[in-house]
mmCIF file of C-alpha atoms and ligand atoms in Angstrom:
data_model
loop_
_atom_site.group_PDB
_atom_site.id
_atom_site.type_symbol
_atom_site.label_atom_id
_atom_site.label_comp_id
_atom_site.label_asym_id
_atom_site.label_seq_id
_atom_site.Cartn_x
_atom_site.Cartn_y
_atom_site.Cartn_z
ATOM 1 C CA MET A 1 124.993 129.677 50.783
ATOM 2 C CA LEU A 2 125.459 126.273 48.207
ATOM 3 C CA THR A 3 128.195 126.947 45.473
ATOM 4 C CA ASP A 4 127.625 125.960 42.002
ATOM 5 C CA LEU A 5 130.196 122.875 42.775
ATOM 6 C CA ASP A 6 128.794 122.072 45.236
ATOM 7 C CA LEU A 7 125.189 121.530 43.570
ATOM 8 C CA LEU A 8 126.644 119.647 40.967
ATOM 9 C CA GLU A 9 128.050 117.621 44.058
ATOM 10 C CA LEU A 10 125.415 117.037 45.127
ATOM 11 C CA SER A 11 123.102 116.554 42.443
ATOM 12 C CA GLU A 12 125.974 113.276 41.049
ATOM 13 C CA PHE A 13 125.670 112.178 45.126
ATOM 14 C CA ARG A 14 122.078 112.083 44.756
ATOM 15 C CA ARG A 15 121.895 110.111 41.544
ATOM 16 C CA GLU A 16 124.928 108.009 43.055
ATOM 17 C CA LEU A 17 122.179 106.958 45.597
ATOM 18 C CA HIS A 18 119.496 106.679 42.746
ATOM 19 C CA GLN A 19 121.613 103.820 41.300
ATOM 20 C CA TYR A 20 121.756 101.830 44.628
ATOM 21 C CA PRO A 21 118.614 101.735 46.674
ATOM 22 C CA GLU A 22 117.406 99.830 49.659
ATOM 23 C CA LEU A 23 114.543 98.478 50.868
ATOM 24 C CA SER A 24 112.964 99.219 54.385
ATOM 25 C CA GLY A 25 115.204 97.723 56.719
ATOM 26 C CA TYR A 26 117.712 97.194 54.843
ATOM 27 C CA GLU A 27 119.399 100.485 54.211
ATOM 28 C CA LEU A 28 123.315 99.332 54.886
ATOM 29 C CA GLU A 29 125.165 100.592 52.075
ATOM 30 C CA THR A 30 123.207 104.145 52.347
ATOM 31 C CA SER A 31 124.118 104.534 55.627
ATOM 32 C CA LYS A 32 127.610 103.871 55.265
ATOM 33 C CA LYS A 33 127.493 106.835 52.202
ATOM 34 C CA ILE A 34 125.906 109.319 54.297
ATOM 35 C CA LEU A 35 128.095 108.092 57.336
ATOM 36 C CA THR A 36 131.133 109.070 54.861
ATOM 37 C CA ALA A 37 129.312 112.289 53.999
ATOM 38 C CA LEU A 38 129.025 113.439 57.245
ATOM 39 C CA LYS A 39 131.593 112.692 58.352
ATOM 40 C CA GLU A 40 133.197 115.140 55.595
ATOM 41 C CA MET A 41 131.473 117.869 57.195
ATOM 42 C CA GLY A 42 133.076 117.155 61.150
ATOM 43 C CA PRO A 43 129.455 117.668 63.115
ATOM 44 C CA SER A 44 129.935 117.541 66.881
ATOM 45 C CA GLN A 45 128.554 113.696 66.874
ATOM 46 C CA ILE A 46 127.744 111.289 64.747
ATOM 47 C CA ILE A 47 124.833 108.443 66.281
ATOM 48 C CA ASP A 48 124.459 106.045 64.015
ATOM 49 C CA LYS A 49 122.244 102.274 63.536
ATOM 50 C CA MET A 50 119.410 104.436 65.331
ATOM 51 C CA GLY A 51 116.741 101.975 65.079
ATOM 52 C CA GLY A 52 118.353 100.132 62.311
ATOM 53 C CA TYR A 53 120.073 101.829 59.774
ATOM 54 C CA GLY A 54 118.955 104.897 61.338
ATOM 55 C CA LEU A 55 121.627 107.697 62.058
ATOM 56 C CA ALA A 56 122.115 111.520 63.390
ATOM 57 C CA ALA A 57 124.835 114.176 62.745
ATOM 58 C CA ILE A 58 124.720 116.980 65.796
ATOM 59 C CA PHE A 59 126.268 120.099 64.988
ATOM 60 C CA ASP A 60 126.167 121.639 68.511
ATOM 61 C CA SER A 61 127.560 125.456 68.829
ATOM 62 C CA GLN A 62 128.041 124.513 72.795
ATOM 63 C CA LYS A 63 125.673 127.358 73.535
ATOM 64 C CA LYS A 64 122.243 127.850 75.001
ATOM 65 C CA GLY A 65 119.155 127.405 72.570
ATOM 66 C CA PRO A 66 117.183 125.443 70.613
ATOM 67 C CA THR A 67 117.937 121.857 68.852
ATOM 68 C CA ILE A 68 116.607 122.209 65.592
ATOM 69 C CA LEU A 69 115.553 117.944 63.898
ATOM 70 C CA PHE A 70 115.320 118.010 60.054
ATOM 71 C CA ARG A 71 114.720 114.431 58.906
ATOM 72 C CA ALA A 72 115.219 112.627 55.995
ATOM 73 C CA GLU A 73 114.513 109.164 54.940
ATOM 74 C CA LEU A 74 117.061 106.482 54.004
ATOM 75 C CA ASP A 75 114.662 103.670 52.141
ATOM 76 C CA ALA A 76 113.580 103.225 48.553
ATOM 77 C CA LEU A 77 110.516 100.921 47.557
ATOM 78 C CA PRO A 78 109.754 97.744 45.859
ATOM 79 C CA ILE A 79 108.979 99.116 42.362
ATOM 80 C CA GLN A 80 110.691 97.817 39.245
ATOM 81 C CA GLU A 81 111.571 101.684 38.060
ATOM 82 C CA LYS A 82 110.516 102.466 34.084
ATOM 83 C CA ASN A 83 112.789 105.184 32.212
ATOM 84 C CA ASN A 84 116.125 105.445 30.719
ATOM 85 C CA LEU A 85 117.919 107.391 32.947
ATOM 86 C CA PRO A 86 120.862 106.831 33.076
ATOM 87 C CA TRP A 87 121.449 106.909 36.767
ATOM 88 C CA ALA A 88 118.300 104.729 36.536
ATOM 89 C CA SER A 89 118.351 101.873 39.736
ATOM 90 C CA LYS A 90 121.235 99.613 38.970
ATOM 91 C CA LEU A 91 118.802 96.913 41.148
ATOM 92 C CA PRO A 92 116.117 94.975 39.553
ATOM 93 C CA GLY A 93 112.801 95.754 41.354
ATOM 94 C CA VAL A 94 113.878 98.059 43.713
ATOM 95 C CA SER A 95 113.484 102.161 43.233
ATOM 96 C CA HIS A 96 114.134 105.459 44.585
ATOM 97 C CA THR A 97 110.651 106.209 43.707
ATOM 98 C CA CYS A 98 109.519 108.530 46.806
ATOM 99 C CA GLY A 99 112.414 110.729 46.161
ATOM 100 C CA HIS A 100 113.829 109.596 49.217
ATOM 101 C CA ASP A 101 117.392 109.917 47.006
ATOM 102 C CA GLY A 102 117.083 113.564 47.378
ATOM 103 C CA HIS A 103 115.262 114.310 50.618
ATOM 104 C CA MET A 104 119.100 113.097 51.525
ATOM 105 C CA THR A 105 120.836 115.288 49.588
ATOM 106 C CA MET A 106 118.640 118.452 51.027
ATOM 107 C CA LEU A 107 119.575 117.294 54.313
ATOM 108 C CA LEU A 108 123.715 116.438 53.145
ATOM 109 C CA ALA A 109 123.453 120.089 51.931
ATOM 110 C CA LEU A 110 122.293 121.969 55.033
ATOM 111 C CA GLY A 111 124.871 119.534 56.924
ATOM 112 C CA ARG A 112 127.283 121.824 54.125
ATOM 113 C CA VAL A 113 126.113 125.153 54.778
ATOM 114 C CA ILE A 114 125.938 124.813 58.774
ATOM 115 C CA SER A 115 129.744 123.203 58.871
ATOM 116 C CA ARG A 116 131.278 126.329 56.898
ATOM 117 C CA ASN A 117 129.060 128.887 58.419
ATOM 118 C CA PRO A 118 128.361 127.498 61.934
ATOM 119 C CA ILE A 119 125.034 128.470 64.124
ATOM 120 C CA LYS A 120 125.620 130.970 67.105
ATOM 121 C CA CYS A 121 123.909 128.791 69.597
ATOM 122 C CA GLY A 122 121.744 125.914 69.967
ATOM 123 C CA LYS A 123 121.838 122.540 68.072
ATOM 124 C CA VAL A 124 121.448 121.079 64.844
ATOM 125 C CA VAL A 125 120.517 117.218 64.510
ATOM 126 C CA LEU A 126 120.663 115.394 60.652
ATOM 127 C CA MET A 127 118.004 112.823 60.931
ATOM 128 C CA PHE A 128 118.131 110.023 58.835
ATOM 129 C CA GLN A 129 115.676 107.927 59.484
ATOM 130 C CA PRO A 130 115.481 103.820 58.726
ATOM 131 C CA SER A 131 112.165 102.541 57.291
ATOM 132 C CA GLU A 132 109.850 105.198 56.152
ATOM 133 C CA GLU A 133 107.638 103.336 53.515
ATOM 134 C CA ASN A 134 106.584 101.528 56.080
ATOM 135 C CA GLY A 135 105.564 102.998 59.128
ATOM 136 C CA GLN A 136 108.370 101.386 61.194
ATOM 137 C CA GLY A 137 111.699 103.580 60.918
ATOM 138 C CA ALA A 138 110.208 107.162 63.025
ATOM 139 C CA ARG A 139 108.760 104.605 66.254
ATOM 140 C CA ALA A 140 112.118 102.695 65.997
ATOM 141 C CA VAL A 141 114.561 105.795 66.283
ATOM 142 C CA VAL A 142 112.714 107.988 68.916
ATOM 143 C CA SER A 143 111.999 104.560 71.206
ATOM 144 C CA ASP A 144 116.152 104.102 70.599
ATOM 145 C CA ALA A 145 118.036 105.440 74.061
ATOM 146 C CA ARG A 146 119.795 107.563 72.379
ATOM 147 C CA TYR A 147 117.305 110.036 71.404
ATOM 148 C CA LYS A 148 116.846 111.065 74.770
ATOM 149 C CA GLN A 149 120.659 112.744 73.463
ATOM 150 C CA ILE A 150 118.822 114.513 71.249
ATOM 151 C CA LYS A 151 115.739 116.190 72.310
ATOM 152 C CA PRO A 152 114.838 118.460 69.804
ATOM 153 C CA ASP A 153 112.334 120.890 70.609
ATOM 154 C CA LEU A 154 111.361 122.144 66.846
ATOM 155 C CA ALA A 155 111.274 119.175 63.881
ATOM 156 C CA PHE A 156 110.960 119.895 60.037
ATOM 157 C CA ALA A 157 110.358 118.065 57.016
ATOM 158 C CA ILE A 158 109.960 117.766 52.940
ATOM 159 C CA HIS A 159 108.225 115.931 51.692
ATOM 160 C CA ILE A 160 108.276 116.438 47.075
ATOM 161 C CA GLU A 161 104.743 116.103 46.176
ATOM 162 C CA PRO A 162 104.815 115.496 42.232
ATOM 163 C CA GLY A 163 101.158 117.721 41.262
ATOM 164 C CA ARG A 164 102.138 121.012 42.523
ATOM 165 C CA PRO A 165 103.961 123.443 40.494
ATOM 166 C CA PHE A 166 107.586 123.699 40.617
ATOM 167 C CA GLY A 167 109.064 125.118 44.312
ATOM 168 C CA TYR A 168 105.816 125.473 45.092
ATOM 169 C CA VAL A 169 105.601 124.375 48.796
ATOM 170 C CA SER A 170 102.041 122.688 50.536
ATOM 171 C CA THR A 171 100.927 123.573 54.206
ATOM 172 C CA ARG A 172 98.291 123.859 56.947
ATOM 173 C CA PRO A 173 98.609 123.895 60.297
ATOM 174 C CA GLY A 174 97.014 120.539 62.409
ATOM 175 C CA LEU A 175 96.414 117.523 59.554
ATOM 176 C CA ILE A 176 99.155 117.056 57.138
ATOM 177 C CA ASN A 177 98.690 113.514 56.674
ATOM 178 C CA CYS A 178 96.631 110.845 57.273
ATOM 179 C CA ALA A 179 96.562 108.095 59.760
ATOM 180 C CA SER A 180 96.293 104.787 58.535
ATOM 181 C CA LEU A 181 97.387 100.964 59.011
ATOM 182 C CA GLY A 182 97.535 97.744 57.045
ATOM 183 C CA LEU A 183 95.045 95.118 58.416
ATOM 184 C CA LYS A 184 94.969 91.679 57.212
ATOM 185 C CA ILE A 185 91.615 89.575 58.025
ATOM 186 C CA THR A 186 91.981 85.699 58.221
ATOM 187 C CA LEU A 187 89.010 83.607 57.921
ATOM 188 C CA ASN A 188 89.422 79.789 58.351
ATOM 189 C CA GLY A 189 86.981 77.077 57.103
ATOM 190 C CA LYS A 190 87.445 73.947 56.109
ATOM 191 C CA THR A 191 88.376 72.865 52.430
ATOM 192 C CA ALA A 192 85.967 70.382 50.819
ATOM 193 C CA HIS A 193 85.889 68.509 47.250
ATOM 194 C CA ALA A 194 84.417 71.345 45.168
ATOM 195 C CA ALA A 195 81.068 68.791 43.695
ATOM 196 C CA ASP A 196 80.148 68.737 47.643
ATOM 197 C CA PRO A 197 81.188 72.504 48.923
ATOM 198 C CA SER A 198 78.128 71.633 51.997
ATOM 199 C CA ASP A 199 81.138 68.957 53.296
ATOM 200 C CA GLY A 200 83.243 71.806 54.342
ATOM 201 C CA ILE A 201 82.826 75.035 55.841
ATOM 202 C CA SER A 202 83.508 77.707 52.820
ATOM 203 C CA PRO A 203 85.017 81.465 53.367
ATOM 204 C CA SER A 204 83.441 82.758 50.192
ATOM 205 C CA LEU A 205 79.855 84.568 50.923
ATOM 206 C CA ALA A 206 81.855 86.183 54.264
ATOM 207 C CA VAL A 207 83.950 87.414 51.957
ATOM 208 C CA ALA A 208 81.648 88.550 50.015
ATOM 209 C CA GLU A 209 79.557 90.336 53.131
ATOM 210 C CA PHE A 210 82.831 91.678 54.962
ATOM 211 C CA ILE A 211 83.413 93.745 51.110
ATOM 212 C CA GLN A 212 79.650 95.132 50.889
ATOM 213 C CA LYS A 213 79.720 95.921 54.538
ATOM 214 C CA ILE A 214 82.657 97.509 55.532
ATOM 215 C CA ALA A 215 82.229 99.978 52.963
ATOM 216 C CA LYS A 216 79.439 101.883 55.442
ATOM 217 C CA PHE A 217 82.273 102.798 57.845
ATOM 218 C CA ASN A 218 83.329 105.328 54.954
ATOM 219 C CA HIS A 219 82.704 108.881 55.798
ATOM 220 C CA GLY A 220 84.188 112.437 55.047
ATOM 221 C CA ASP A 221 86.317 113.590 53.546
ATOM 222 C CA GLU A 222 90.668 114.194 54.915
ATOM 223 C CA LEU A 223 88.990 118.030 55.326
ATOM 224 C CA ASN A 224 87.229 116.539 57.616
ATOM 225 C CA ASN A 225 88.106 115.227 61.466
ATOM 226 C CA ASN A 226 86.051 113.078 61.328
ATOM 227 C CA PHE A 227 87.324 111.271 57.814
ATOM 228 C CA LYS A 228 87.043 107.367 57.651
ATOM 229 C CA LEU A 229 88.559 105.155 54.302
ATOM 230 C CA THR A 230 88.869 101.512 54.133
ATOM 231 C CA THR A 231 90.246 100.799 50.708
ATOM 232 C CA ILE A 232 90.273 96.454 50.100
ATOM 233 C CA THR A 233 93.694 96.710 48.850
ATOM 234 C CA HIS A 234 93.805 92.240 48.247
ATOM 235 C CA VAL A 235 91.635 89.457 48.216
ATOM 236 C CA GLN A 236 92.877 85.343 48.505
ATOM 237 C CA ILE A 237 90.242 82.532 48.914
ATOM 238 C CA GLY A 238 91.623 79.279 48.713
ATOM 239 C CA GLU A 239 93.772 78.151 46.317
ATOM 240 C CA GLN A 240 93.803 78.344 42.341
ATOM 241 C CA SER A 241 91.936 74.994 41.545
ATOM 242 C CA PHE A 242 88.998 74.113 39.916
ATOM 243 C CA GLY A 243 88.682 70.492 42.327
ATOM 244 C CA ILE A 244 88.419 71.942 45.859
ATOM 245 C CA SER A 245 85.896 74.712 47.923
ATOM 246 C CA PRO A 246 87.667 76.745 49.154
ATOM 247 C CA GLY A 247 88.681 76.279 53.070
ATOM 248 C CA ASP A 248 90.481 79.997 53.933
ATOM 249 C CA ALA A 249 90.500 83.393 53.044
ATOM 250 C CA SER A 250 92.339 86.332 53.606
ATOM 251 C CA ILE A 251 91.912 90.330 53.014
ATOM 252 C CA PHE A 252 93.862 92.780 53.036
ATOM 253 C CA VAL A 253 92.342 96.394 53.973
ATOM 254 C CA THR A 254 94.274 99.655 54.211
ATOM 255 C CA LEU A 255 92.114 102.046 57.292
ATOM 256 C CA ARG A 256 92.924 105.761 57.283
ATOM 257 C CA THR A 257 91.452 108.384 59.232
ATOM 258 C CA SER A 258 91.793 112.169 59.837
ATOM 259 C CA ASN A 259 93.451 111.208 63.615
ATOM 260 C CA ASP A 260 94.729 109.085 65.635
ATOM 261 C CA ASP A 261 91.895 108.236 68.082
ATOM 262 C CA SER A 262 89.404 107.483 64.463
ATOM 263 C CA LEU A 263 92.437 105.102 63.722
ATOM 264 C CA SER A 264 91.556 102.769 66.512
ATOM 265 C CA GLN A 265 88.234 103.063 66.811
ATOM 266 C CA LEU A 266 87.651 102.148 62.781
ATOM 267 C CA ASP A 267 90.257 99.468 63.611
ATOM 268 C CA LYS A 268 88.041 98.226 66.572
ATOM 269 C CA ASP A 269 84.751 98.086 64.184
ATOM 270 C CA VAL A 270 86.370 96.372 61.620
ATOM 271 C CA ARG A 271 87.194 94.109 63.845
ATOM 272 C CA GLU A 272 83.668 93.432 65.413
ATOM 273 C CA LEU A 273 82.485 93.507 62.073
ATOM 274 C CA VAL A 274 84.585 90.634 61.282
ATOM 275 C CA SER A 275 83.651 88.488 63.951
ATOM 276 C CA ASN A 276 80.048 89.284 63.849
ATOM 277 C CA ILE A 277 80.389 87.752 59.972
ATOM 278 C CA SER A 278 82.753 84.796 61.075
ATOM 279 C CA THR A 279 80.408 84.227 63.785
ATOM 280 C CA LYS A 280 77.188 83.719 60.762
ATOM 281 C CA PHE A 281 79.052 81.505 58.726
ATOM 282 C CA GLU A 282 81.016 79.126 61.653
ATOM 283 C CA LEU A 283 84.748 80.735 60.510
ATOM 284 C CA THR A 284 87.588 81.389 62.923
ATOM 285 C CA PHE A 285 89.546 84.573 62.484
ATOM 286 C CA ASP A 286 92.671 86.350 63.272
ATOM 287 C CA PHE A 287 94.591 90.296 62.632
ATOM 288 C CA GLU A 288 97.553 91.128 61.361
ATOM 289 C CA ILE A 289 98.860 94.898 61.745
ATOM 290 C CA PHE A 290 101.002 96.406 58.884
ATOM 291 C CA ASP A 291 102.051 99.793 58.334
ATOM 292 C CA HIS A 292 100.861 101.374 60.955
ATOM 293 C CA PHE A 293 101.596 105.044 60.450
ATOM 294 C CA ALA A 294 100.305 107.519 62.972
ATOM 295 C CA ALA A 295 98.734 110.720 61.483
ATOM 296 C CA SER A 296 100.972 113.870 60.962
ATOM 297 C CA ILE A 297 100.098 116.686 62.759
ATOM 298 C CA ASN A 298 101.732 120.494 61.423
ATOM 299 C CA ASP A 299 102.549 122.168 65.216
ATOM 300 C CA LYS A 300 100.716 125.657 64.750
ATOM 301 C CA GLU A 301 104.473 127.268 65.959
ATOM 302 C CA ALA A 302 106.767 125.094 63.858
ATOM 303 C CA HIS A 303 104.436 125.998 60.523
ATOM 304 C CA ASP A 304 104.942 129.965 61.323
ATOM 305 C CA ILE A 305 108.372 128.956 61.745
ATOM 306 C CA ALA A 306 108.747 127.825 58.284
ATOM 307 C CA VAL A 307 106.072 130.261 56.401
ATOM 308 C CA ASP A 308 108.426 132.915 57.704
ATOM 309 C CA ALA A 309 111.623 131.675 56.138
ATOM 310 C CA MET A 310 109.232 131.142 53.117
ATOM 311 C CA LYS A 311 108.469 134.427 52.880
ATOM 312 C CA ALA A 312 111.882 135.785 53.238
ATOM 313 C CA LEU A 313 113.060 133.601 50.946
ATOM 314 C CA ASN A 314 109.964 134.318 48.435
ATOM 315 C CA ILE A 315 109.051 130.967 47.891
ATOM 316 C CA ASN A 316 105.389 130.510 46.928
ATOM 317 C CA TYR A 317 103.376 128.578 49.475
ATOM 318 C CA GLY A 318 100.045 127.658 49.922
ATOM 319 C CA SER A 319 97.602 125.191 51.227
ATOM 320 C CA ILE A 320 96.771 123.568 47.948
ATOM 321 C CA GLY A 321 96.739 119.800 48.671
ATOM 322 C CA VAL A 322 97.090 119.147 52.087
ATOM 323 C CA PRO A 323 96.137 118.221 54.258
ATOM 324 C CA MET A 324 96.898 114.664 52.135
ATOM 325 C CA ARG A 325 95.577 111.400 52.472
ATOM 326 C CA ALA A 326 98.713 109.203 52.344
ATOM 327 C CA SER A 327 100.596 108.884 55.378
ATOM 328 C CA GLU A 328 104.313 110.337 56.811
ATOM 329 C CA ASP A 329 106.567 108.519 59.419
ATOM 330 C CA PHE A 330 107.171 111.961 60.324
ATOM 331 C CA GLY A 331 103.963 111.970 62.362
ATOM 332 C CA ILE A 332 105.976 110.251 65.348
ATOM 333 C CA PHE A 333 108.517 112.946 65.791
ATOM 334 C CA GLY A 334 105.779 115.525 65.535
ATOM 335 C CA MET A 335 104.911 113.287 68.642
ATOM 336 C CA GLN A 336 108.217 114.173 70.674
ATOM 337 C CA SER A 337 108.492 117.690 69.634
ATOM 338 C CA ARG A 338 106.917 120.856 67.952
ATOM 339 C CA ALA A 339 107.407 120.007 64.071
ATOM 340 C CA ALA A 340 106.014 120.374 60.988
ATOM 341 C CA MET A 341 105.975 119.377 57.326
ATOM 342 C CA LEU A 342 106.377 121.299 54.084
ATOM 343 C CA CYS A 343 105.448 119.421 50.373
ATOM 344 C CA LEU A 344 107.571 120.956 47.555
ATOM 345 C CA GLY A 345 106.586 120.608 44.252
ATOM 346 C CA PRO A 346 108.719 119.404 41.476
ATOM 347 C CA GLY A 347 107.371 121.132 38.408
ATOM 348 C CA GLU A 348 103.615 119.703 37.282
ATOM 349 C CA ASP A 349 104.775 117.209 34.784
ATOM 350 C CA TYR A 350 106.183 115.039 36.910
ATOM 351 C CA ALA A 351 105.382 111.618 37.594
ATOM 352 C CA ALA A 352 103.486 110.867 40.886
ATOM 353 C CA LEU A 353 105.253 108.963 43.494
ATOM 354 C CA HIS A 354 105.461 105.516 43.824
ATOM 355 C CA ASN A 355 105.420 105.823 39.707
ATOM 356 C CA PRO A 356 107.377 103.784 38.036
ATOM 357 C CA ASP A 357 108.451 106.130 36.303
ATOM 358 C CA TYR A 358 109.254 108.808 38.914
ATOM 359 C CA ASP A 359 112.389 110.724 39.615
ATOM 360 C CA PHE A 360 113.648 113.650 41.634
ATOM 361 C CA ASN A 361 113.948 116.555 39.918
ATOM 362 C CA ASP A 362 117.547 118.045 41.290
ATOM 363 C CA ASP A 363 116.556 121.703 40.572
ATOM 364 C CA LEU A 364 114.989 121.383 43.898
ATOM 365 C CA ILE A 365 118.206 120.775 46.002
ATOM 366 C CA PRO A 366 118.930 124.867 46.624
ATOM 367 C CA ILE A 367 115.164 125.273 47.531
ATOM 368 C CA GLY A 368 114.492 122.538 49.994
ATOM 369 C CA THR A 369 118.155 123.274 51.155
ATOM 370 C CA GLY A 370 117.268 126.992 51.622
ATOM 371 C CA ILE A 371 114.311 127.145 53.847
ATOM 372 C CA PHE A 372 115.762 124.613 56.174
ATOM 373 C CA GLU A 373 119.241 126.717 55.639
ATOM 374 C CA ARG A 374 116.717 129.730 56.719
ATOM 375 C CA ILE A 375 115.252 128.486 59.955
ATOM 376 C CA THR A 376 118.701 127.491 60.927
ATOM 377 C CA ARG A 377 119.659 130.872 60.901
ATOM 378 C CA ASP A 378 116.153 132.265 61.845
ATOM 379 C CA LEU A 379 116.425 130.859 65.571
ATOM 380 C CA LEU A 380 120.120 129.881 66.128
ATOM 381 C CA GLY A 381 121.781 133.104 63.916
ATOM 382 C CA THR A 382 123.112 134.774 62.118
ATOM 383 C CA TYR A 383 122.850 136.556 59.230
HETATM 384 ZN ZN1 ZN B 1 106.501 106.956 50.082
HETATM 385 ZN ZN1 ZN B 2 108.368 109.335 50.671
#
């Protein structure tokens, strides 16, 4: 149980994290703060520098039983925060506008309650993963050889999701977050004088054709197993000049599907389209992949465990707003163990994630922690 003093201290800690956000892969100071807080709780073991600046605190009962992992994320976003909060980001252009400061705090709160009232069997792992926003952190963590020591049977995470009433939890068995990847396409031709464009090979018409044709891959919606969505996010053709007919172009497109196999197929189809168009216009081409997220799938058993905990706590839950089109790195943990992601509502008047005025609602700390604690007690004893 968290006391009023706990909640005050945790909320202050959250606001401290909020003031000093760090980008994916650069979470050094954040991980130091988390490490200090974890040490005070006296876990059986702390594994640091996992997949970058990731940290895992293990509470081991030394008795046989399941291992349950709870996940939070260390990273912030390259977004200039725009609000007048006293705890607003002190770093220009970087902010905790995805609520990861709050997720970290809920995990530390769980550590407090477990350290005071230890589990009776099994293990609890508090996992602070780096680089969630670029889809690299979870893969890096699970590929760390030391992840084998953790081997969780079950994994849970809570992400705050605005647009839902305060304290309402969205979840469902099956797909919870779509798979996605960012594909950068580079087309190369030849520059020429703007007065004689036929002397060169401009990619302009190829880009125009690609933008029109890629839309034909779009299909269904996120509730459909064959959902496919392509979103052009950036296009550049040549230089900002009036004297040069362009010789190159780059297109950024995000591919999104309801499962990992469809994503591979869509990637293949888009590349084939690029290849065909490039041949037609005598261009060469190149691809680079960024921000590759696996689909996040809620295991039925893990989902039911979370639902039982929410029922016991009289938490209002349902499937409003899920599955989400937005992707989540947590899907990787779901490939290693039975996993469930819960989406917790901060109240309907909260700014959306990744918006410059978003801030975590501290009143959610006891709710999120309460769900984690209840799952822990239900599986590892005891009330
Ligand atoms: Zn985010
Ligand atoms: Zn996030």
